[in-house]
Amino acid sequence: MTRTTPALVALVFALPAAAQEMTDEQKSTVTEIHEPVPETVETSEDAPPSDATVLFGGENLDAWEGMEGGEAPWTVEDGAMRIARGEGGIRTTEDFCDVQLHVEWRSPEETEGYDGQDRGNSGIFLQDRYEVQVLDSYDNPTYVNGQAASIYKQHAPMVNASGAPGEWQSYDIVYTAPDFSDAGMLTEPARVTVLHNGVVVQNDVEIQGKTVWIGAPAYDEAHGCAPISLQDHDADVAYRNIWVRPLN
């Protein structure tokens, strides 16, 4: 949304008085804005935007660490990072607030003996707190606010856009971090939009607080920018082509 400057508002309201002495071309210039000029970003179907930070490009885990620090315990194979089951999640070494985030992920092709929350479970945590669920939700019923692309235990996706097990899928996430007062009180909750395989499934929804499995979410502490983290939920989930654009 473009903000209207006070000077522009004043000109618009002053326009009727001077309109008789202005040509249509002159009138049209009153509402034109020429500065600041947006920066140019190069785009390609085969590469992240030129102003993006690549978090995983298929070669190494240099942008990641273990949840307690130290080397990230996951493995890299054939251009993808794979969860090392039982070794814990990983998080970015850099902190982020408002972001555009692109993530591609794949659940295991083998599903026999697994259903519900046990099929390809992982998660993407924004600011290390607020989870966008990763799950194999292809012909796999579970509670709807826990299926793929849900804001876990808060918002079900509007539709189920899941691909089949073993297929690469994508999330494109636009996230606005919460704001807190100097006294630590919440002034603006976090908000998020999610596209799953190109389909809008969360449309600027309000995040109700930190993701929890049991109980109600809440903003129990004020915080600043924080890492993006990926969950180890004891499933052989893989990730690739992860990039982020800070929006602040």
Coordinates of C-alpha atoms in Angstrom, one line a residue:
M1 CA 0.0 0.0 0.0
T2 CA 1.4 3.4 -1.0
R3 CA 1.3 6.0 1.8
T4 CA 0.0 9.5 0.9
T5 CA 2.3 12.3 2.1
P6 CA 0.8 15.3 3.9
A7 CA 2.2 17.6 1.1
L8 CA 0.3 15.6 -1.5
V9 CA -2.9 15.7 0.5
A10 CA -2.6 19.5 0.8
L11 CA -2.0 19.8 -3.0
V12 CA -5.1 17.6 -3.7
F13 CA -7.4 19.7 -1.5
A14 CA -6.0 22.9 -3.0
L15 CA -6.5 21.7 -6.5
P16 CA -10.2 22.9 -7.0
A17 CA -9.2 26.5 -6.3
A18 CA -6.5 26.5 -8.9
A19 CA -8.0 24.1 -11.3
Q20 CA -9.4 26.8 -13.6
E21 CA -5.9 28.0 -14.4
M22 CA -4.3 24.5 -15.0
T23 CA -4.3 22.3 -18.0
D24 CA -5.4 18.6 -17.6
E25 CA -1.7 17.6 -18.0
Q26 CA -0.8 20.0 -15.2
K27 CA -3.6 18.7 -13.0
S28 CA -2.4 15.1 -13.4
T29 CA 1.1 15.9 -12.1
V30 CA -0.3 17.0 -8.7
T31 CA -0.7 13.3 -7.7
E32 CA 2.5 12.0 -9.2
I33 CA 5.3 10.9 -6.9
H34 CA 8.8 10.7 -8.4
E35 CA 11.1 9.9 -5.4
P36 CA 12.4 7.8 -3.9
V37 CA 12.9 5.6 -6.9
P38 CA 12.5 1.9 -6.1
E39 CA 15.7 -0.1 -6.4
T40 CA 16.0 -2.5 -9.4
V41 CA 15.9 -6.2 -8.5
E42 CA 16.8 -8.8 -11.2
T43 CA 14.6 -11.9 -11.4
S44 CA 14.9 -15.3 -13.1
E45 CA 12.9 -18.5 -13.1
D46 CA 16.1 -20.4 -12.3
A47 CA 17.6 -18.2 -9.5
P48 CA 16.5 -16.2 -6.4
P49 CA 15.9 -12.5 -6.8
S50 CA 19.2 -10.6 -6.9
D51 CA 18.7 -9.0 -3.5
A52 CA 17.9 -12.3 -1.8
T53 CA 20.1 -13.9 0.8
V54 CA 20.6 -17.6 -0.1
L55 CA 20.3 -19.7 3.0
F56 CA 20.7 -23.0 1.2
G57 CA 21.8 -23.4 -2.4
G58 CA 22.5 -27.1 -2.5
E59 CA 26.2 -27.2 -1.5
N60 CA 26.7 -26.6 2.2
L61 CA 25.1 -25.7 5.6
D62 CA 27.3 -22.6 6.2
A63 CA 24.3 -20.4 6.9
W64 CA 23.0 -22.9 9.5
E65 CA 23.9 -24.2 13.0
G66 CA 22.5 -26.6 15.6
M67 CA 19.7 -25.4 17.9
E68 CA 22.3 -25.0 20.7
G69 CA 24.9 -23.6 18.4
G70 CA 27.8 -25.4 16.7
E71 CA 27.8 -27.2 13.4
A72 CA 24.4 -28.1 11.8
P73 CA 24.0 -31.8 12.2
W74 CA 21.9 -32.4 9.0
T75 CA 23.4 -33.9 5.8
V76 CA 23.7 -32.6 2.3
E77 CA 23.1 -34.9 -0.7
D78 CA 22.2 -34.4 -4.3
G79 CA 21.6 -30.7 -3.8
A80 CA 19.3 -31.1 -0.8
M81 CA 19.7 -31.0 2.9
R82 CA 18.2 -33.9 4.8
I83 CA 17.1 -34.1 8.4
A84 CA 19.4 -36.2 10.5
R85 CA 16.6 -37.9 12.5
G86 CA 17.1 -37.6 16.2
E87 CA 19.9 -35.1 16.0
G88 CA 17.7 -32.0 16.5
G89 CA 16.6 -29.1 14.3
I90 CA 18.8 -26.4 12.8
R91 CA 18.6 -22.6 12.7
T92 CA 20.1 -19.8 10.7
T93 CA 23.2 -18.1 12.0
E94 CA 21.6 -14.8 11.0
D95 CA 18.6 -13.2 12.7
F96 CA 15.6 -11.9 10.8
C97 CA 12.4 -9.9 11.4
D98 CA 10.1 -9.1 8.5
V99 CA 10.8 -11.4 5.5
Q100 CA 9.9 -12.9 2.3
L101 CA 10.9 -16.5 2.6
H102 CA 11.1 -19.2 -0.1
V103 CA 11.5 -22.9 0.9
E104 CA 11.2 -26.1 -1.1
W105 CA 10.6 -29.3 0.8
R106 CA 10.0 -33.0 0.2
S107 CA 8.3 -35.6 2.4
P108 CA 9.3 -39.3 2.1
E109 CA 7.9 -41.3 -0.8
E110 CA 7.4 -44.3 1.4
T111 CA 4.2 -43.9 3.5
E112 CA 3.3 -47.5 4.6
G113 CA 2.8 -47.6 8.3
Y114 CA 2.7 -43.9 8.7
D115 CA -0.4 -41.6 8.9
G116 CA -1.6 -38.4 10.4
Q117 CA 1.1 -36.4 12.1
D118 CA 3.6 -39.3 11.6
R119 CA 3.8 -38.7 7.8
G120 CA 6.7 -36.4 6.8
N121 CA 6.4 -34.1 9.8
S122 CA 8.7 -31.1 10.1
G123 CA 8.2 -27.3 10.4
I124 CA 9.5 -23.9 9.5
F125 CA 9.7 -21.6 12.5
L126 CA 9.7 -17.8 11.9
Q127 CA 11.8 -15.9 14.5
D128 CA 12.4 -19.4 16.0
R129 CA 8.9 -19.3 17.5
Y130 CA 6.0 -19.3 15.0
E131 CA 5.5 -22.5 13.0
V132 CA 4.4 -23.0 9.4
Q133 CA 3.7 -26.8 9.4
V134 CA 5.5 -29.2 7.0
L135 CA 3.6 -32.4 6.7
D136 CA 2.6 -35.0 4.0
S137 CA -1.1 -34.0 3.7
Y138 CA -1.7 -35.8 0.4
D139 CA -4.7 -38.1 1.2
N140 CA -3.7 -38.1 4.8
P141 CA -6.4 -36.8 7.2
T142 CA -5.3 -35.1 10.5
Y143 CA -6.6 -32.1 12.5
V144 CA -6.9 -29.3 10.0
N145 CA -4.9 -26.7 12.0
G146 CA -2.0 -29.2 12.0
Q147 CA -1.9 -30.2 8.3
A148 CA 0.6 -28.9 5.7
A149 CA 0.7 -25.1 5.4
S150 CA -1.2 -24.6 8.6
I151 CA 0.0 -22.1 11.2
Y152 CA 0.4 -24.9 13.6
K153 CA -2.5 -25.2 16.1
Q154 CA -3.7 -21.7 15.0
H155 CA -4.9 -21.4 11.4
A156 CA -5.9 -24.2 9.0
P157 CA -5.0 -23.5 5.3
M158 CA -7.8 -22.3 3.2
V159 CA -7.3 -25.2 0.8
N160 CA -5.1 -28.3 0.6
A161 CA -2.5 -27.7 -2.1
S162 CA -0.3 -30.7 -1.2
G163 CA 1.6 -32.7 -3.8
A164 CA 2.1 -36.4 -3.6
P165 CA 4.6 -38.1 -1.3
G166 CA 8.2 -37.8 -2.6
E167 CA 7.4 -34.7 -4.8
W168 CA 9.1 -31.4 -4.2
Q169 CA 6.8 -28.7 -2.9
S170 CA 7.2 -25.0 -2.2
Y171 CA 6.3 -22.5 0.4
D172 CA 6.5 -18.8 -0.3
I173 CA 6.0 -16.9 3.0
V174 CA 5.5 -13.2 3.6
Y175 CA 6.0 -12.5 7.3
T176 CA 5.6 -9.4 9.5
A177 CA 7.2 -9.6 12.9
P178 CA 5.3 -8.6 16.0
D179 CA 6.0 -5.2 17.7
F180 CA 6.4 -4.6 21.4
S181 CA 6.5 -1.4 23.5
D182 CA 9.5 -0.3 25.4
A183 CA 7.8 -1.9 28.5
G184 CA 7.6 -5.2 26.7
M185 CA 3.9 -5.2 25.9
L186 CA 2.6 -6.5 22.6
T187 CA 1.5 -3.6 20.3
E188 CA 1.1 -5.4 17.0
P189 CA 0.9 -9.2 16.6
A190 CA 2.8 -11.0 13.9
R191 CA 1.1 -11.6 10.5
V192 CA 1.8 -14.1 7.7
T193 CA 0.8 -14.9 4.2
V194 CA 1.6 -18.4 2.8
L195 CA 1.5 -19.7 -0.8
H196 CA 1.7 -23.5 -1.0
N197 CA 2.8 -24.7 -4.5
G198 CA 1.8 -21.3 -5.8
V199 CA -1.7 -21.3 -4.1
V200 CA -2.6 -18.7 -1.4
V201 CA -3.5 -20.8 1.7
Q202 CA -2.9 -18.2 4.4
N203 CA -4.0 -14.6 3.6
D204 CA -2.4 -12.1 6.0
V205 CA -3.5 -14.0 9.1
E206 CA -2.8 -12.9 12.6
I207 CA -0.4 -15.1 14.6
Q208 CA -1.8 -15.6 18.1
G209 CA 1.5 -16.2 19.8
K210 CA 4.3 -18.7 20.1
T211 CA 3.6 -22.1 18.7
V212 CA 2.8 -24.7 21.4
W213 CA 1.6 -28.3 21.1
I214 CA -0.5 -28.2 24.3
G215 CA -2.4 -25.2 25.5
A216 CA -3.2 -21.8 23.9
P217 CA -0.6 -19.7 22.1
A218 CA 0.5 -16.4 23.7
Y219 CA 3.1 -13.7 23.4
D220 CA 4.9 -14.6 26.6
E221 CA 7.9 -12.4 26.0
A222 CA 9.0 -9.4 24.0
H223 CA 11.7 -10.2 21.5
G224 CA 13.6 -8.8 18.5
C225 CA 14.8 -10.4 15.3
A226 CA 15.7 -14.1 15.6
P227 CA 16.7 -17.1 13.5
I228 CA 14.6 -19.0 11.1
S229 CA 14.6 -22.6 12.2
L230 CA 13.7 -26.0 10.7
Q231 CA 12.4 -28.8 12.9
D232 CA 13.5 -32.4 13.3
H233 CA 10.3 -34.3 14.0
D234 CA 11.8 -37.7 13.4
A235 CA 10.9 -37.9 9.7
D236 CA 13.1 -38.1 6.6
V237 CA 12.1 -34.7 5.2
A238 CA 14.5 -32.9 2.8
Y239 CA 14.8 -29.2 2.0
R240 CA 16.4 -27.3 -0.9
N241 CA 16.5 -23.8 -2.6
I242 CA 16.0 -21.7 0.5
W243 CA 16.3 -18.0 0.2
V244 CA 15.1 -14.9 2.1
R245 CA 14.5 -11.2 1.5
P246 CA 14.4 -9.0 4.6
L247 CA 11.5 -6.5 4.2
N248 CA 12.5 -4.0 6.9

